[in-house]
XYZ file of C-alpha atoms in Angstrom:
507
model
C -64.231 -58.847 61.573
C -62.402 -57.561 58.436
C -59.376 -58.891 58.189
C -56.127 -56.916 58.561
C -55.116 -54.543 55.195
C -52.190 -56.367 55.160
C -50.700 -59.659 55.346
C -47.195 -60.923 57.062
C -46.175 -64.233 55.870
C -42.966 -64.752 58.406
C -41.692 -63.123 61.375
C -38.305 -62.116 59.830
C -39.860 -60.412 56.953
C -38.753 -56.640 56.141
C -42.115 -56.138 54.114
C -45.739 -57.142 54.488
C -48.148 -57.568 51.174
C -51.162 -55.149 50.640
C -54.216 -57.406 50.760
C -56.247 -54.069 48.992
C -54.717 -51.154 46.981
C -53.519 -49.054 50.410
C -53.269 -45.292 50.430
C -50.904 -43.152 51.921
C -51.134 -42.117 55.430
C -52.435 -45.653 56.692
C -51.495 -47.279 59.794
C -50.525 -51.081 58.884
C -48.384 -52.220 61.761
C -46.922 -50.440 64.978
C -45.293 -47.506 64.397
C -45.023 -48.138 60.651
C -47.699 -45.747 57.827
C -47.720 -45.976 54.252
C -45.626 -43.143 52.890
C -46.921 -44.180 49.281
C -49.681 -45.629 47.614
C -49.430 -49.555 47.922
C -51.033 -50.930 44.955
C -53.132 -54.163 45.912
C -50.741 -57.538 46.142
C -47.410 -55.296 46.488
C -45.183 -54.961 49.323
C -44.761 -52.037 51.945
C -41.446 -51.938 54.377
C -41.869 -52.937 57.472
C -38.982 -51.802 59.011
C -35.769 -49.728 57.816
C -33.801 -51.603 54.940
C -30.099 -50.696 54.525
C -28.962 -49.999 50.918
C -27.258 -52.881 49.945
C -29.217 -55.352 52.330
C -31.232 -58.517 51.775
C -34.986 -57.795 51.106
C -37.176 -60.933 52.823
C -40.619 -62.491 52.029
C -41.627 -65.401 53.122
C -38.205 -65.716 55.617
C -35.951 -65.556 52.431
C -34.021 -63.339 50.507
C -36.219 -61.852 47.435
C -33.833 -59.209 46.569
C -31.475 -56.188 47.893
C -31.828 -52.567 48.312
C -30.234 -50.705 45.560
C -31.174 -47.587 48.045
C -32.341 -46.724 51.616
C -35.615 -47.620 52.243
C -37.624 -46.501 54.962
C -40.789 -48.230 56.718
C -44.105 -47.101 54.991
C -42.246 -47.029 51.945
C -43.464 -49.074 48.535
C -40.789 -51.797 47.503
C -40.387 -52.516 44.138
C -38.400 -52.508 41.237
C -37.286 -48.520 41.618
C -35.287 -49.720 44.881
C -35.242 -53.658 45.037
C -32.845 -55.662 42.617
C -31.866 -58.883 41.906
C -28.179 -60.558 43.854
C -25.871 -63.122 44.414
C -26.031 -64.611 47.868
C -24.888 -67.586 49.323
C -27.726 -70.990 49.079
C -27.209 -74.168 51.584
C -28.465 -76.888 49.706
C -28.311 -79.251 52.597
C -29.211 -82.116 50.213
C -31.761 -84.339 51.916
C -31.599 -82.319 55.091
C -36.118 -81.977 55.227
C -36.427 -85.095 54.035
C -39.108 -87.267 56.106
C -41.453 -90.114 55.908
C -44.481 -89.802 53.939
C -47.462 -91.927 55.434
C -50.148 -92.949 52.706
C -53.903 -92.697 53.654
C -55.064 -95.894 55.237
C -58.388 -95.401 52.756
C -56.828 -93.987 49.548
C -59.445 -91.914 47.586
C -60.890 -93.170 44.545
C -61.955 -91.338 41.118
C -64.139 -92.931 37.951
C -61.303 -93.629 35.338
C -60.385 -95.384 31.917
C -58.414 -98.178 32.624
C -56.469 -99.215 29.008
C -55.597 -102.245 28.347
C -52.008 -102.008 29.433
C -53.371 -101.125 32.887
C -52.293 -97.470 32.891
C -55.485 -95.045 33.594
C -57.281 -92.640 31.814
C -59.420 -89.338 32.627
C -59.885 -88.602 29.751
C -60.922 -90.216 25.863
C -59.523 -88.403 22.832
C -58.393 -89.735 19.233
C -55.371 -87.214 18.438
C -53.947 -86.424 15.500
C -50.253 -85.108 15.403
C -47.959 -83.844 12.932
C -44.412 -84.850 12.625
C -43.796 -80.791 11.089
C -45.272 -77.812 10.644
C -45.718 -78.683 6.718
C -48.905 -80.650 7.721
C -50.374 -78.908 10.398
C -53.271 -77.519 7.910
C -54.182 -81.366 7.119
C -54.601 -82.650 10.695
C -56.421 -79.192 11.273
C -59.019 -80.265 8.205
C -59.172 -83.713 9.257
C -59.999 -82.839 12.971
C -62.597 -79.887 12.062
C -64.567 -82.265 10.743
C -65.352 -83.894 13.753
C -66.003 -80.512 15.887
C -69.191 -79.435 17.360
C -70.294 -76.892 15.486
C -71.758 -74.225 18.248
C -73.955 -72.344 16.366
C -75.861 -75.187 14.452
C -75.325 -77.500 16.943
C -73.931 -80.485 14.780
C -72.006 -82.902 16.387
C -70.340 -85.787 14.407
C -69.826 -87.315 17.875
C -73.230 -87.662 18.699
C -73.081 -91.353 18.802
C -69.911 -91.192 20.569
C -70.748 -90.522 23.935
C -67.866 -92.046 25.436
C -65.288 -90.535 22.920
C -63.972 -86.524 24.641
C -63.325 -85.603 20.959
C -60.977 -85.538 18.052
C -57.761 -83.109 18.597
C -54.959 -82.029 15.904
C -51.852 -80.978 18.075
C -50.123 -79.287 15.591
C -46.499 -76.997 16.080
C -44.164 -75.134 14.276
C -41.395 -77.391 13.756
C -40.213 -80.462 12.664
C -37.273 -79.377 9.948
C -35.123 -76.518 9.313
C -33.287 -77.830 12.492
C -30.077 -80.332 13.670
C -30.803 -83.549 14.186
C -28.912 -83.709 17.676
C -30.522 -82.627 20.559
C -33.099 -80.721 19.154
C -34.858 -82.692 17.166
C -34.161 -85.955 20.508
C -36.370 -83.395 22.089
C -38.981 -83.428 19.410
C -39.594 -86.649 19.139
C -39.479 -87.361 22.680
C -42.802 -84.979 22.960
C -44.434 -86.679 20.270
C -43.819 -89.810 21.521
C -45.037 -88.772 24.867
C -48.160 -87.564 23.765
C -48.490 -90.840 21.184
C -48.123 -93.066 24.247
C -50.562 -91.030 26.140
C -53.327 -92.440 28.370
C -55.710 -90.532 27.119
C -55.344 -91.303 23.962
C -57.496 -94.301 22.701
C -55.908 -94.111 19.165
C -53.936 -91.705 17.052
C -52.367 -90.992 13.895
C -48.942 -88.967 13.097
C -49.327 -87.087 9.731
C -46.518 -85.440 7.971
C -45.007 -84.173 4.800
C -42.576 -86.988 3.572
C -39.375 -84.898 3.059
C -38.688 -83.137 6.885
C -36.110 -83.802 9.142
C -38.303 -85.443 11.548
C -39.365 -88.335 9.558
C -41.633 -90.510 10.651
C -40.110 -94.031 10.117
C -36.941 -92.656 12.841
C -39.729 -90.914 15.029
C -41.892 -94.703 14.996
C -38.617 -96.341 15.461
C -36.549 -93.692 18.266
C -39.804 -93.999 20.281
C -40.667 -97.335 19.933
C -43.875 -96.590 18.431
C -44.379 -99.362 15.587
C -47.825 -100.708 16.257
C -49.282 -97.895 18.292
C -50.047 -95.129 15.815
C -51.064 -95.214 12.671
C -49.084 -92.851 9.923
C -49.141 -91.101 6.663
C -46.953 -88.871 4.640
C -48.660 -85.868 2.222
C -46.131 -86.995 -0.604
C -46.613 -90.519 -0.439
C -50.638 -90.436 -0.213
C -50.701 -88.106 -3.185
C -51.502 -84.868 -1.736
C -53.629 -83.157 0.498
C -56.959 -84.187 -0.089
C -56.187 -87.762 -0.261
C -54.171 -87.493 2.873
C -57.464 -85.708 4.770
C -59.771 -88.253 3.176
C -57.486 -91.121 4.656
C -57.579 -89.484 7.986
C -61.056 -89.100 8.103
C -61.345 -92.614 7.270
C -59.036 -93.614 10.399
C -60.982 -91.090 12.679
C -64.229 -92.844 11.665
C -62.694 -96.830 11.574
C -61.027 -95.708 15.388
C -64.973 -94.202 16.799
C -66.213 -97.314 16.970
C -63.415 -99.113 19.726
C -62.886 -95.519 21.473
C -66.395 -95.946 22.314
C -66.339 -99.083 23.958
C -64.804 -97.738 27.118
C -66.029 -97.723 30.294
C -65.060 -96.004 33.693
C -64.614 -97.763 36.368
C -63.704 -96.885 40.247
C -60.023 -96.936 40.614
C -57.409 -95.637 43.383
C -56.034 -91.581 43.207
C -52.802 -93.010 42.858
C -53.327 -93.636 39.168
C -53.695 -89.491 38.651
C -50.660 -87.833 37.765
C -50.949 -84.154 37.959
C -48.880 -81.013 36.234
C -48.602 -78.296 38.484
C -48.518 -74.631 37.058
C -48.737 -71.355 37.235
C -49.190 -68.593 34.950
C -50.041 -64.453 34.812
C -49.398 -65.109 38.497
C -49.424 -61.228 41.167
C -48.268 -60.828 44.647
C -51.115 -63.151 45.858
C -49.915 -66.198 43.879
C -47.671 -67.686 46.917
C -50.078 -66.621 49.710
C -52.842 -68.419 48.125
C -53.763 -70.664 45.269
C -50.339 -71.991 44.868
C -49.952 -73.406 48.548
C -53.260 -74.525 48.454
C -52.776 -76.478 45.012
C -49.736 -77.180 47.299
C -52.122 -78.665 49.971
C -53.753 -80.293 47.690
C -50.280 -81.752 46.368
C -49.519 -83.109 49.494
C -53.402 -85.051 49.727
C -52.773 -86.464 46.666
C -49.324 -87.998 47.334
C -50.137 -89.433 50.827
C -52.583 -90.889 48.350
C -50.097 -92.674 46.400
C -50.435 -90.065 43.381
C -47.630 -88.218 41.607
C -47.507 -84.612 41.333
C -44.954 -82.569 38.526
C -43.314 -79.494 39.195
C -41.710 -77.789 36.173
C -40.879 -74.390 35.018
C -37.088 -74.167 35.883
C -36.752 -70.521 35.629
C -38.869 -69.966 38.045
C -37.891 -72.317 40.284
C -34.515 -70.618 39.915
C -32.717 -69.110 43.866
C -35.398 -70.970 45.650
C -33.691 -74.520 44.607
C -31.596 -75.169 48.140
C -35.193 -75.300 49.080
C -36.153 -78.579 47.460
C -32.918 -79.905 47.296
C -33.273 -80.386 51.643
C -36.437 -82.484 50.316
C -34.261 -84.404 47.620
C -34.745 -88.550 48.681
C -30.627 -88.554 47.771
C -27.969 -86.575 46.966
C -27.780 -87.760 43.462
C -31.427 -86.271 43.221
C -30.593 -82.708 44.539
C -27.911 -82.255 42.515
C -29.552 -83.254 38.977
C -31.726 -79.929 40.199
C -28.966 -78.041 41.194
C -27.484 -78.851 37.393
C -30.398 -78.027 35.896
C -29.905 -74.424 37.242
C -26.193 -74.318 36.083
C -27.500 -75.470 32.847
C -30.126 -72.453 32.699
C -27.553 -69.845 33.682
C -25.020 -70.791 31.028
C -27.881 -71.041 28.372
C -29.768 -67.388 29.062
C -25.942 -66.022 28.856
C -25.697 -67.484 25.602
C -28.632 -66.135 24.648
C -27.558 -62.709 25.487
C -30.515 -63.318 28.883
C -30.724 -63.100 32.618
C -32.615 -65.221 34.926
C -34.148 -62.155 36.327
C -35.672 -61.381 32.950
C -38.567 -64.181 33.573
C -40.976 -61.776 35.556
C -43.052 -60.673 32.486
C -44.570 -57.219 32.774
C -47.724 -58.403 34.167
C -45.961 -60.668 36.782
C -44.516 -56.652 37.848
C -47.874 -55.292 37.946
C -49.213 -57.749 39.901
C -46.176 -57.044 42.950
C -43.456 -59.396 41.660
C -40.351 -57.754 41.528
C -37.357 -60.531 41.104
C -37.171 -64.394 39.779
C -36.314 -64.307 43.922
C -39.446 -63.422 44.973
C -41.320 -65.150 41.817
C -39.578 -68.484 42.338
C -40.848 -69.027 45.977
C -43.741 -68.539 45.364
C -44.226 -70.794 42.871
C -42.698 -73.939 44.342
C -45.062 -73.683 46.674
C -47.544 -75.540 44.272
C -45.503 -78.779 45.354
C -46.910 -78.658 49.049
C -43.935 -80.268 51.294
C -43.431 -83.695 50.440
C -40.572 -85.070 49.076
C -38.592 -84.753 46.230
C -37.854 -88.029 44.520
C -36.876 -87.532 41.035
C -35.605 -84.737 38.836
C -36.360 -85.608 35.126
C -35.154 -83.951 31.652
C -38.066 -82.276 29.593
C -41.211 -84.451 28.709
C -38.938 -87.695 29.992
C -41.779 -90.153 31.263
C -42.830 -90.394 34.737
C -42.152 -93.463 36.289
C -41.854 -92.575 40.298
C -44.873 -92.025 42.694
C -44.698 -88.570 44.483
C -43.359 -85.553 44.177
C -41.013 -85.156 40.851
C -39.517 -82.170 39.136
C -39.237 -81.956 35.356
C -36.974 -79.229 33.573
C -38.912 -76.914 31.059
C -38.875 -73.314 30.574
C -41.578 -70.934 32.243
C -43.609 -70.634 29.406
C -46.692 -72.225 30.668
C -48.000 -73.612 27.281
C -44.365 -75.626 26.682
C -43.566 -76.476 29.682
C -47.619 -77.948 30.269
C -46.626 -79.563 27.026
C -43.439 -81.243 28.721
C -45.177 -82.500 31.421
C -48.426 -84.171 29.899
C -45.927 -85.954 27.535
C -44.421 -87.412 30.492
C -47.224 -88.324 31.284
C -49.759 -85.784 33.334
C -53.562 -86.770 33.115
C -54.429 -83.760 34.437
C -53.068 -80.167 35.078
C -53.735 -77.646 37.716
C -53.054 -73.816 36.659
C -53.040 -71.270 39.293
C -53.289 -67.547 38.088
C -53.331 -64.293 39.646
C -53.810 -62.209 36.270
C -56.031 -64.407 34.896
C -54.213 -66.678 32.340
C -56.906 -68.551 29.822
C -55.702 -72.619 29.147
C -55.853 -76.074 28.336
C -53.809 -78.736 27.638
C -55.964 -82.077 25.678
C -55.560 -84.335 26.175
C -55.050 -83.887 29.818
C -58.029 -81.945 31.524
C -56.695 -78.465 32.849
C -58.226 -76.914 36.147
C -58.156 -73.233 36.926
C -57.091 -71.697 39.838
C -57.835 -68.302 40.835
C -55.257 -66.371 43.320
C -58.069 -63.560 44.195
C -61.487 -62.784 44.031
C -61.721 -59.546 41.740
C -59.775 -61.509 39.213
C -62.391 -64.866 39.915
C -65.656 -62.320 39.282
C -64.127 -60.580 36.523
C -63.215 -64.329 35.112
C -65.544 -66.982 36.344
C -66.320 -68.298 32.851
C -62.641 -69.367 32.784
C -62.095 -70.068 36.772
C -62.856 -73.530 38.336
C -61.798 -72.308 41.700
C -61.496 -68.951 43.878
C -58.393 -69.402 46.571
C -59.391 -65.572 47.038
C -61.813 -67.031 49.665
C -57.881 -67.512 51.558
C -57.093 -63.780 51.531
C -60.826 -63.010 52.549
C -60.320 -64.575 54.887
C -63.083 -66.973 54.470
C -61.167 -70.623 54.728
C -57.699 -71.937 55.378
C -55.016 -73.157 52.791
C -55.480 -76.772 53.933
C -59.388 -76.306 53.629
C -58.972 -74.648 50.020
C -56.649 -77.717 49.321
C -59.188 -79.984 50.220
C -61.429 -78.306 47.883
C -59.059 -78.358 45.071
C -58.077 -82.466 45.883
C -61.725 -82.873 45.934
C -61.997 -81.481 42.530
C -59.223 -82.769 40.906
C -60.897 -86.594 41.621
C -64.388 -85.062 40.073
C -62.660 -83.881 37.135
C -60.418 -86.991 36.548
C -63.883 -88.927 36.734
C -65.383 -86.708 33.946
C -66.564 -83.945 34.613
C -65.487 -80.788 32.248
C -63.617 -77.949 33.393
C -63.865 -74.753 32.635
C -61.592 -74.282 29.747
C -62.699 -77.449 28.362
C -66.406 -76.205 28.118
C -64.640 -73.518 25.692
C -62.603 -75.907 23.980
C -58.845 -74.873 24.592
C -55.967 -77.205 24.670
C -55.572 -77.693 21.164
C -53.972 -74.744 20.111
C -51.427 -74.855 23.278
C -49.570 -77.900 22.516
C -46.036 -76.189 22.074
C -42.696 -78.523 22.147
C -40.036 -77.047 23.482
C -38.176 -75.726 20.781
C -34.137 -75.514 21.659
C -31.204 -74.513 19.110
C -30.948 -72.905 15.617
C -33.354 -72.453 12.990
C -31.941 -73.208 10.075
């Protein structure tokens, strides 16, 4: 039996989503046709909406009328809007236990010396500014697989993932408050990093960020290894002196071995990107299902992206373990609101045009969606952008929307692996951390599948459940922290989409 053209999410909903592109004239509930053509993943009133009145998906408020709207009718941005309205944040009101598995799962990791666990092993090169990005780039091209030839310099590396520059366009010209705290706290985040057998910072010698406060801010001294452009004498001496740290490091990064170790050593980065009308029906609550599997496994999970968390926070804030929690989220909003209006911004501005053409209208509607990547356990810390993660569970860290910087945010606290639903079809990676793909609909997987790990179409086809796609992703996640590549990583990306969060003038 096909299933229905479209789909109703909650009783008290005023609109229903169009599983297929719907033409006019179509019967899709009783007593209600489609006056206009629905485009696939938008919604269709189900009933008349008063100018003026709340607009509901999912049983909450997405927007208002700016006009009467009548049942059949298409609702978008030409008659739905953005509004104030009035949030219970009932702090700690959802909150319940959280039974682990009696049999937690297991995955084939790197366990480092210090006990923390890897899924992945990279050497990484960063840069403390822009001014040396080139260098690391030469330094790190010379241990890429060259595709066409087929050379590998890692051949006898089989245990080493690769070598990675992560390379950005800062590191002076700015204040050395808060900005350039928030630097260094990525760096240091991704120097500290798991995955990360070794790794050298290089850097000009005259920037603001300068090494010696980075090494000593971030407690660093004896982890990395460092060199300045000035002080080595130039460019080519600085790239011959990396080379000859890549080459000294090989040899110990490919000693490791993996071993069997519990799912509560994964730590994963939830996100969502290029997401349509389909995102919160189905790959984002079944990465949500899969959330939940992996903390009743004794795993962490990181939801970011403040923006679009943004009038969907009295939501988590009845899952918040304390009061003191909820409210450092419900201050991160306040923070956002006071920063886009200084910025000359609006909340509502976050839906990007594809976000629109996919059926989001409003932050509103965008927002619940995406928390729903964070299944429905609960909240038990709320930290500042790429702080380190030091609680089991569900956490929330503040970083934009911007999936490359706020992906960046979260592996430097700590993520060893990301999940990245999209209903557009967003390409990514994020090395060191391994980055899964997860498809919101099955054009989008066909048209795609050389960057897709995983269809949650198969959810609007009907074909499986959102706890039986969330087993599949759970299930996958474990594979892919025990080695085996994703999709984007079999194309190489992640290099290229390290991106701190860059806050305050340019000067």
């Amino acid at each position: 039996m096909a299933p229905a053209p479209v789909i109703r999410l909650h009783p008290e909903d005023s609109v229903l989503i169009a599983r297929a592109s719907l033409p006019p004239g179509l019967a899709v509930a009783d007593g209600v046709t489609t006056v206009d053509r629905i485009p696939a993943g938008h919604k269709v009133a189900v009933r008349p909406i008063a100018q003026g009145e709340p607009i509901r998906r999912y049983g909450q408020i997405i927007g208002f009328a700016t006009v009467p709207i009548a049942p059949g009718q298409h609702v978008h941005t030409q008659n739905c809007e953005m509004g104030d309205f009035t949030k219970d944040y009932a702090y700690g009101a959802d909150v319940k236990p959280t039974p682990n598995f009696d049999l937690p799962a297991t995955f084939e990791g790197i366990r480092r010396p210090d006990g923390r666990v890897a899924t992945r092993n990279y050497i990484g090169i960063l840069t403390s500014v822009n001014c040396s990005a080139h260098v690391a780039s030469v330094v790190a091209d010379v241990f890429k697989k060259n595709p066409f030839t087929g050379d590998n310099p890692l051949a006898d590396y089989a245990n080493v993932d690769g070598v990675v520059a992560l390379t950005h366009k800062t590191g002076c010209g700015m204040t050395m408050d808060e900005p350039l705290k928030l630097l260094r706290r990525t760096l240091g985040g991704y120097a500290r990093h798991a995955n990360f057998s070794a790794v050298i910072v290089l850097g000009l010698g005259c920037e603001v960020n300068q090494i010696g406060g980075l090494m000593e801010e971030q407690k660093l001294a004896g982890r990395l290894r460092a060199l300045d452009i000035q002080e080595a004498g130039g460019s080519r001496k600085t790239v011959e002196a990396g080379i000859a740290f890549v080459k000294e490091a090989l040899a110990d990064a490919n000693k490791v071995k993996r071993e069997t170790v519990p799912a509560s050593e994964l730590t994963v980065a939830l996100q969502c990107g290029g997401s349509d009308g389909y995102s919160g029906i189905s790959a984002n609550p079944a990465l949500g299902a899969a959330s939940d599997l992996l903390v009743r496994h004794g795993g962490t999970v990181i939801l970011s992206e403040t923006p679009e968390t943004y009038g969907a926070e009295h939501l988590l804030t009845r899952r918040a373990v304390s009061r003191e929690v909820g409210e450092k989220l419900v201050s991160l909003m306040r923070w956002w609101e006071e920063y886009t209006a200084r910025e000359g911004a609006e909340m509502n501005a976050n839906p990007s045009p594809g976000n629109k053409a996919g059926g989001l209208t409003t932050i509103l509607e965008k927002s619940l969606g995406a928390m729903a990547k964070a299944g429905s356990t609960n909240l038990v810390d709320v930290l500042h952008y790429a702080e380190a993660v030091t609680r089991k569970g569900f956490v929330f860290m503040d970083t934009p929307g911007y999936d490359p910087v706020a992906a960046t945010g979260q592996v430097a606290g700590g993520a060893n692996l990301v999940c990245f639903t999209t209903g557009r079809g967003s390409v990514f990676g994020c090395k060191p951390a391994p980055s899964i793909k997860l498809a919101t609909n099955t054009p989008m997987y066909k048209r795609m599948e050389d960057d897709m790990d995983v269809n949650c179409g198969t959810i609007l086809d009907g074909e499986e459940t959102v706890q039986e796609c969330g087993q599949r992703i759970f299930e996958l996640m474990l594979k892919t922290a025990s080695g085996q590549p994703t999709k984007s990583e079999s194309f190489d990306f992640g290099g290229a989409e390290f991106a701190p969060w860059v806050i305050g003038a340019t000067m």
